[in-house]
PDB file of N, CA and C in Angstrom:
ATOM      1  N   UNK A   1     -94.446  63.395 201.393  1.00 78.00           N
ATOM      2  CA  UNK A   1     -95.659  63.622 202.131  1.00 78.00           C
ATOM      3  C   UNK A   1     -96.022  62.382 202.947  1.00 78.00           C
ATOM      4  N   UNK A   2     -95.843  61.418 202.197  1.00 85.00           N
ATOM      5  CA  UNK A   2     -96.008  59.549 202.742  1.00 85.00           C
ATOM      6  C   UNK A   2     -95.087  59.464 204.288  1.00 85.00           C
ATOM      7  N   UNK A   3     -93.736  60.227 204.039  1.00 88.00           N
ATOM      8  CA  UNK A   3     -93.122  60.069 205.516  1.00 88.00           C
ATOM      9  C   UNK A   3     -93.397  61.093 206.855  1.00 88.00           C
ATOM     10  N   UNK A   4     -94.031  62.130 206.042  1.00 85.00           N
ATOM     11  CA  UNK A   4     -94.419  62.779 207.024  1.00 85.00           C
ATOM     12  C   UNK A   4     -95.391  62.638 207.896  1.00 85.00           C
ATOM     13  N   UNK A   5     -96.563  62.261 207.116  1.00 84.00           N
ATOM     14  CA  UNK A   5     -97.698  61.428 207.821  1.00 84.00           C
ATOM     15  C   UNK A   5     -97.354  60.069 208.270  1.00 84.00           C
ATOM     16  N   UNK A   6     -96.242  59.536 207.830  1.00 87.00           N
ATOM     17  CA  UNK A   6     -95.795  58.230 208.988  1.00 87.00           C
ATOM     18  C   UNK A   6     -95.557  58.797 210.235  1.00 87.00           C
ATOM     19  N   UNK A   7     -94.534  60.125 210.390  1.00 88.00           N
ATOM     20  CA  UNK A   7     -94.089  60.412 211.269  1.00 88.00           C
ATOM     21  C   UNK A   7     -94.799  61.257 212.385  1.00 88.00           C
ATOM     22  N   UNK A   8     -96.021  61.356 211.796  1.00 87.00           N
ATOM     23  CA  UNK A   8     -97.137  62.157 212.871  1.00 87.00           C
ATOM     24  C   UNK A   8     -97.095  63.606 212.677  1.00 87.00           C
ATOM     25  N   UNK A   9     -96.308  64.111 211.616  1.00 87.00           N
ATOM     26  CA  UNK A   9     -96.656  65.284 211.309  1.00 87.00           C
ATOM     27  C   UNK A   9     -97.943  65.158 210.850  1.00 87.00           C
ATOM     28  N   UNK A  10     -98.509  66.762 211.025  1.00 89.00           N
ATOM     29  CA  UNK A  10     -99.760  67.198 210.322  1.00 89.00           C
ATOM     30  C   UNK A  10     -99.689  68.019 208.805  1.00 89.00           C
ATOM     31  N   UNK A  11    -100.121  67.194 208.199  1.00 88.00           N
ATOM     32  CA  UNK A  11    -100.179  67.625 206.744  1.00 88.00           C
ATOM     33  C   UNK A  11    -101.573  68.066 206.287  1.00 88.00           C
ATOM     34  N   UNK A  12    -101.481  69.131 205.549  1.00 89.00           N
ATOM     35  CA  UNK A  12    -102.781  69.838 205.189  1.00 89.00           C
ATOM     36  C   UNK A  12    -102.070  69.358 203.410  1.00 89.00           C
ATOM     37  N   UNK A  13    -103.581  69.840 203.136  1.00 89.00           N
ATOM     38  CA  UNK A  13    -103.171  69.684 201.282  1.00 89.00           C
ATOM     39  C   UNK A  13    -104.939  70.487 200.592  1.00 89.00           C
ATOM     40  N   UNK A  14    -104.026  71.440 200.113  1.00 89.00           N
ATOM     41  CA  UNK A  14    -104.450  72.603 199.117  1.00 89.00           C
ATOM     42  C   UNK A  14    -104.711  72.195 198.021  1.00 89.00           C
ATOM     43  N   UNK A  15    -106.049  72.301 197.456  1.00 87.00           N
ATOM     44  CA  UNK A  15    -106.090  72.285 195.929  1.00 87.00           C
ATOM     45  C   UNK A  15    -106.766  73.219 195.305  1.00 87.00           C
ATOM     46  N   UNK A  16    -106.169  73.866 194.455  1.00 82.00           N
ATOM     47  CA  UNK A  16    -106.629  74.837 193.968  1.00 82.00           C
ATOM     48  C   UNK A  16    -107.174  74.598 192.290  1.00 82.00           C
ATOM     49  N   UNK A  17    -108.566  75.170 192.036  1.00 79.00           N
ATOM     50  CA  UNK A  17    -109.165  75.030 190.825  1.00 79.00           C
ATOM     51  C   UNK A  17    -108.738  76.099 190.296  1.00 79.00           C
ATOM     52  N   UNK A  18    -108.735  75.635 188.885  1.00 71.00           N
ATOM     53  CA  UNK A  18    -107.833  76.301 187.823  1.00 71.00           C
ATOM     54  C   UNK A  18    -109.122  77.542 186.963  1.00 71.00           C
ATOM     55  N   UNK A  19    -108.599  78.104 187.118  1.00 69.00           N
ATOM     56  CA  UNK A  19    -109.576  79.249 185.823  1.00 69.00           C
ATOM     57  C   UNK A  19    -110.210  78.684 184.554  1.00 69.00           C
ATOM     58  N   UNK A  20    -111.167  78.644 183.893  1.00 64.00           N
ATOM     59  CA  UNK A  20    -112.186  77.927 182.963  1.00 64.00           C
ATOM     60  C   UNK A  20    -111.398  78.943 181.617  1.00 64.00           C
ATOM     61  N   UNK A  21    -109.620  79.108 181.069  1.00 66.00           N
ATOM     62  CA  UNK A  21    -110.178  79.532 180.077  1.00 66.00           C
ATOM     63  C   UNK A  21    -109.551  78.609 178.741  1.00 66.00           C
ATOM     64  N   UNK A  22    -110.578  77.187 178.863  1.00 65.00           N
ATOM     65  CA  UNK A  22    -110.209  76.762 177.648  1.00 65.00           C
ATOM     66  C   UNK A  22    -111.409  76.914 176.789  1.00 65.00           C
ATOM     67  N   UNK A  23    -111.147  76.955 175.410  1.00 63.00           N
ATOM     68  CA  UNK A  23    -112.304  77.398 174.543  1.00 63.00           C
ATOM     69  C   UNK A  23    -113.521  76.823 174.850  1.00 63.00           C
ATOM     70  N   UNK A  24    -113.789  75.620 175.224  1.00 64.00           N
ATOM     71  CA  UNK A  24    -115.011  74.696 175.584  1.00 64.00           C
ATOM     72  C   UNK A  24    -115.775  74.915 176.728  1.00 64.00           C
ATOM     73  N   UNK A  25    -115.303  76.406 177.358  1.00 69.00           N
ATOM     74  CA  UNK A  25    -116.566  77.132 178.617  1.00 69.00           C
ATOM     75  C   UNK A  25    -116.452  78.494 178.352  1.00 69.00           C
ATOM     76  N   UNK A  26    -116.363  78.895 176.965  1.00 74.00           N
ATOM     77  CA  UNK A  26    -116.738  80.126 176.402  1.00 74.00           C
ATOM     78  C   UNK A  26    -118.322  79.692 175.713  1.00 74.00           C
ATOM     79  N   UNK A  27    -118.954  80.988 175.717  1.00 82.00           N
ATOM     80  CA  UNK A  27    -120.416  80.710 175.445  1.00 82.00           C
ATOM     81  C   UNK A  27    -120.301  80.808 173.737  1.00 82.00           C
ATOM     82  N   UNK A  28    -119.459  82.201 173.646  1.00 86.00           N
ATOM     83  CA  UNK A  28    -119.752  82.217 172.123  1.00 86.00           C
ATOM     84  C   UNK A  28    -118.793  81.701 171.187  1.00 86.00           C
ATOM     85  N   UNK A  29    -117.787  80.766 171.752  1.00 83.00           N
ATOM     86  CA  UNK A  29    -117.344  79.336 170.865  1.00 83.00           C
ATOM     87  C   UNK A  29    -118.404  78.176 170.800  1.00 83.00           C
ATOM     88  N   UNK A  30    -119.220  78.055 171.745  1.00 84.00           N
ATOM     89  CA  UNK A  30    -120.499  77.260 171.768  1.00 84.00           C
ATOM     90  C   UNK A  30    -121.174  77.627 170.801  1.00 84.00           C
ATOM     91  N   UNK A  31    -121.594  78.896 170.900  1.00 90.00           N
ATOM     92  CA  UNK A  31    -122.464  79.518 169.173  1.00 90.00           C
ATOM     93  C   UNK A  31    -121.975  79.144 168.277  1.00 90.00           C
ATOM     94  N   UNK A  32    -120.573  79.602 167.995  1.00 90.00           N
ATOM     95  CA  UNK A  32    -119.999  79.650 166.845  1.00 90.00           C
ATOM     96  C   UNK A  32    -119.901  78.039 165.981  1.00 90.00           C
ATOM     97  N   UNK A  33    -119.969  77.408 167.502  1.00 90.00           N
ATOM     98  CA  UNK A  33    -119.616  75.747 166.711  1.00 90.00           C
ATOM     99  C   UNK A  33    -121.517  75.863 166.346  1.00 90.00           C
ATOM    100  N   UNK A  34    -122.137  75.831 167.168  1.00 94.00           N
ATOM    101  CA  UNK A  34    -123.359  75.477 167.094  1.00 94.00           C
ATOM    102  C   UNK A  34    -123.782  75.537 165.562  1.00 94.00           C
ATOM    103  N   UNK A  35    -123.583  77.314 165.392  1.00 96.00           N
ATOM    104  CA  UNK A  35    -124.346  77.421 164.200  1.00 96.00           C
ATOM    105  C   UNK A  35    -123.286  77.182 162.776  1.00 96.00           C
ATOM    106  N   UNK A  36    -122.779  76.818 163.207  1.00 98.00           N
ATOM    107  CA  UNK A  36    -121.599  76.536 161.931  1.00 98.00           C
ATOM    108  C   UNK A  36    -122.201  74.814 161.899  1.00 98.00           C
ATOM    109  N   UNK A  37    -122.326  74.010 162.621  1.00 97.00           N
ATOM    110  CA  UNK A  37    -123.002  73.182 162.353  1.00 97.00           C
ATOM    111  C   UNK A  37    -124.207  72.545 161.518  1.00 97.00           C
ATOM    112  N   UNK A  38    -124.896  73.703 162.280  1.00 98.00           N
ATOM    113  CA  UNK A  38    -126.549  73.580 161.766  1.00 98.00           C
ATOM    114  C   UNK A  38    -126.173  74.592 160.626  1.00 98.00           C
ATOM    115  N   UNK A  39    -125.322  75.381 160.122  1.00 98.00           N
ATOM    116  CA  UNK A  39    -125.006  75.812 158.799  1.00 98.00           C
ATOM    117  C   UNK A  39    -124.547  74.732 157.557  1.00 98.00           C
ATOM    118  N   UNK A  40    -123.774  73.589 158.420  1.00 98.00           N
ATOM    119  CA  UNK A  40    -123.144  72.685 157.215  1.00 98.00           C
ATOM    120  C   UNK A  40    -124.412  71.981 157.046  1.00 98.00           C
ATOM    121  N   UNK A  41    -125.155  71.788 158.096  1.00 98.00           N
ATOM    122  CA  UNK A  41    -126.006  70.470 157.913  1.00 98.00           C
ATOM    123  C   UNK A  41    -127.124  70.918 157.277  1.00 98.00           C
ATOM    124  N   UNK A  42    -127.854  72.388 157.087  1.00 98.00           N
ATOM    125  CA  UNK A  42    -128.039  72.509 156.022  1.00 98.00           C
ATOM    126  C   UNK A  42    -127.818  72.823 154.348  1.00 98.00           C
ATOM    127  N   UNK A  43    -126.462  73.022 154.551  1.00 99.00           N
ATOM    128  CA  UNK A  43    -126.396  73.115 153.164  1.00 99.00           C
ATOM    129  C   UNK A  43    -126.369  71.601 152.618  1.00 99.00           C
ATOM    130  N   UNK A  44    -125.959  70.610 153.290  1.00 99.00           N
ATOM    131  CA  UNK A  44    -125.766  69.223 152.936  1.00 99.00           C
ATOM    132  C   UNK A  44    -126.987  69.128 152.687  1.00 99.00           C
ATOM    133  N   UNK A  45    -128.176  69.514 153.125  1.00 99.00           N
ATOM    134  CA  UNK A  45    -129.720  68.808 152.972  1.00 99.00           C
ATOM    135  C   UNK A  45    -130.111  69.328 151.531  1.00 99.00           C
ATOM    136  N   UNK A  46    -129.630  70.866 151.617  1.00 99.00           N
ATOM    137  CA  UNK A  46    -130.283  71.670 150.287  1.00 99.00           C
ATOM    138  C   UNK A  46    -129.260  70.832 148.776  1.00 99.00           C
ATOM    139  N   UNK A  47    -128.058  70.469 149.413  1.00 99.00           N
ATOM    140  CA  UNK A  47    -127.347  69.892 147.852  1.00 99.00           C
ATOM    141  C   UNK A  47    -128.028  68.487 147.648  1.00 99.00           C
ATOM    142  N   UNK A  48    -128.258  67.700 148.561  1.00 98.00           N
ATOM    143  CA  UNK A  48    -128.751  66.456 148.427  1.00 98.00           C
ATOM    144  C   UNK A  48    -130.647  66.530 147.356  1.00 98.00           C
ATOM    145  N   UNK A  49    -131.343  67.821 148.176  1.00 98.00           N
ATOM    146  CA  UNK A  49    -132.524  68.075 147.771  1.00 98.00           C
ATOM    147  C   UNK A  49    -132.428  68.559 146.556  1.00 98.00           C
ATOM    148  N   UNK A  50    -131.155  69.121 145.898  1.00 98.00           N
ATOM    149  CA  UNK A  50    -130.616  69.585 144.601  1.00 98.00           C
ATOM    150  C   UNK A  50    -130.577  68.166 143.801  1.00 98.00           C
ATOM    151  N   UNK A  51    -129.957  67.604 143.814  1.00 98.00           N
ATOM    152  CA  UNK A  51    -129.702  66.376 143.643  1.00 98.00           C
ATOM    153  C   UNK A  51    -131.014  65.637 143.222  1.00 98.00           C
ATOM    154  N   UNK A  52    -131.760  65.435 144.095  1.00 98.00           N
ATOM    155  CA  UNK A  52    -132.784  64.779 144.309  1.00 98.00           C
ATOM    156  C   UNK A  52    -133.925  65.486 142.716  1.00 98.00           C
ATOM    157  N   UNK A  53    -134.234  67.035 143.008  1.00 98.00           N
ATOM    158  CA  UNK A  53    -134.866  67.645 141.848  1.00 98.00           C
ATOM    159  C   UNK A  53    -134.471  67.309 140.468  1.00 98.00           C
ATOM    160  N   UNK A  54    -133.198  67.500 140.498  1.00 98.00           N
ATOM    161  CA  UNK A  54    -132.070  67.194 139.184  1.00 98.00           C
ATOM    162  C   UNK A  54    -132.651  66.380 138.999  1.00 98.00           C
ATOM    163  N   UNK A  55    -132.667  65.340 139.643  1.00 98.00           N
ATOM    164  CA  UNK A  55    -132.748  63.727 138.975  1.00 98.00           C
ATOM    165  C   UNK A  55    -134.338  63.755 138.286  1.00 98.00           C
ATOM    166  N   UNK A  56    -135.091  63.908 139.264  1.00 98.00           N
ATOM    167  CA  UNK A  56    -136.742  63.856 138.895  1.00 98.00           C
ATOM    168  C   UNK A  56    -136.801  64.472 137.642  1.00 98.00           C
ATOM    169  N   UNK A  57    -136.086  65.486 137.701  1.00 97.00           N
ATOM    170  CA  UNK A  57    -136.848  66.412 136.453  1.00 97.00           C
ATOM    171  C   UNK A  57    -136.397  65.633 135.292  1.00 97.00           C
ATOM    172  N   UNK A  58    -134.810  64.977 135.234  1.00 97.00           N
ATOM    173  CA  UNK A  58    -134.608  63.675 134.104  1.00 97.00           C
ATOM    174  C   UNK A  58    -135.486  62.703 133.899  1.00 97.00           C
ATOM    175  N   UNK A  59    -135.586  62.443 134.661  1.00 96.00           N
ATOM    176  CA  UNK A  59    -136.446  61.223 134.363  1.00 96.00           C
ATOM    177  C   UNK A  59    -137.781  61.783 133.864  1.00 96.00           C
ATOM    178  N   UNK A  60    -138.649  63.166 134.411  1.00 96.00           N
ATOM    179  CA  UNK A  60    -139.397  63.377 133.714  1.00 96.00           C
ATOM    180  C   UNK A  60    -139.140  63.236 132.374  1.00 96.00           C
ATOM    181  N   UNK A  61    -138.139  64.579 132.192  1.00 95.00           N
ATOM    182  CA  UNK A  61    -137.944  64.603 130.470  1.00 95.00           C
ATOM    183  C   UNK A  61    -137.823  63.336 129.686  1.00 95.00           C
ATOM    184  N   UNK A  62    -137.397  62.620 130.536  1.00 94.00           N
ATOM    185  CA  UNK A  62    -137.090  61.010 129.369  1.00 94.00           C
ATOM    186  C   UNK A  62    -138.793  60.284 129.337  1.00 94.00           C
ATOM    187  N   UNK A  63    -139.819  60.570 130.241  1.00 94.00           N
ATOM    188  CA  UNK A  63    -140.721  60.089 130.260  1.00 94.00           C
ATOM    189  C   UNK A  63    -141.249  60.967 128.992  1.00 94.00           C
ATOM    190  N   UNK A  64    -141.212  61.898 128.901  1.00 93.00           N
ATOM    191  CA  UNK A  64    -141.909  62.562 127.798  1.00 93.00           C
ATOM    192  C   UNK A  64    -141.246  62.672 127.126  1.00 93.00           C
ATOM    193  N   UNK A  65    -139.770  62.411 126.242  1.00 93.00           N
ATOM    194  CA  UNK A  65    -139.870  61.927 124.993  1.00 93.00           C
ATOM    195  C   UNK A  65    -139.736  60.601 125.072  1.00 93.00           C
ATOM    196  N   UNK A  66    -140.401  59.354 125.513  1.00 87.00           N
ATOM    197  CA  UNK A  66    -140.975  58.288 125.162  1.00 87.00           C
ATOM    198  C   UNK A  66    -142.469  58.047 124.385  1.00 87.00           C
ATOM    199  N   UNK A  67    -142.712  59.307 124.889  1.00 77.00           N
ATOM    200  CA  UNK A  67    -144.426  59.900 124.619  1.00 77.00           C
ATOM    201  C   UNK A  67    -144.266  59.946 122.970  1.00 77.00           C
TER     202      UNK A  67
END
C-alpha cells in the first residue's frame, strides 16, 4: 500500500465494523452476571451475619453461667 501511494496511485481503505456478538454486549449476560453477583454478595453478608449471631449468643450463654 506504502508503494502505491509513493507512486501516486489513489488508494482508498475500507474498514469495516465487526458485529457485537461477544457475550459482553448481550443484555441478558449483563443480568445474569449482575444478579449472580448481588446473589453471592448476599449470601456472603447473611453467612458472616450467621457468624456474627453464633458468636453473641456464646458469649451470652457463658455470661450466664458465670451468673
Amino acid at each position: 500500500m506504502a508503494n502505491r501511494v509513493k507512486n501516486g496511485s489513489e488508494v482508498s481503505v475500507m474498514i469495516l465494523v465487526a458485529n457485537a456478538h461477544v457475550l459482553w454486549y448481550s443484555t441478558t449476560w449483563a443480568y445474569a452476571l449482575s444478579f449472580t453477583f448481588i446473589g453471592v454478595t448476599a449470601i456472603t453478608m447473611l453467612y458472616f451475619a450467621f457468624l456474627f449471631i453464633k458468636r453473641m449468643h456464646k458469649i451470652r450463654q457463658l455470661r450466664a453461667q458465670e451468673v
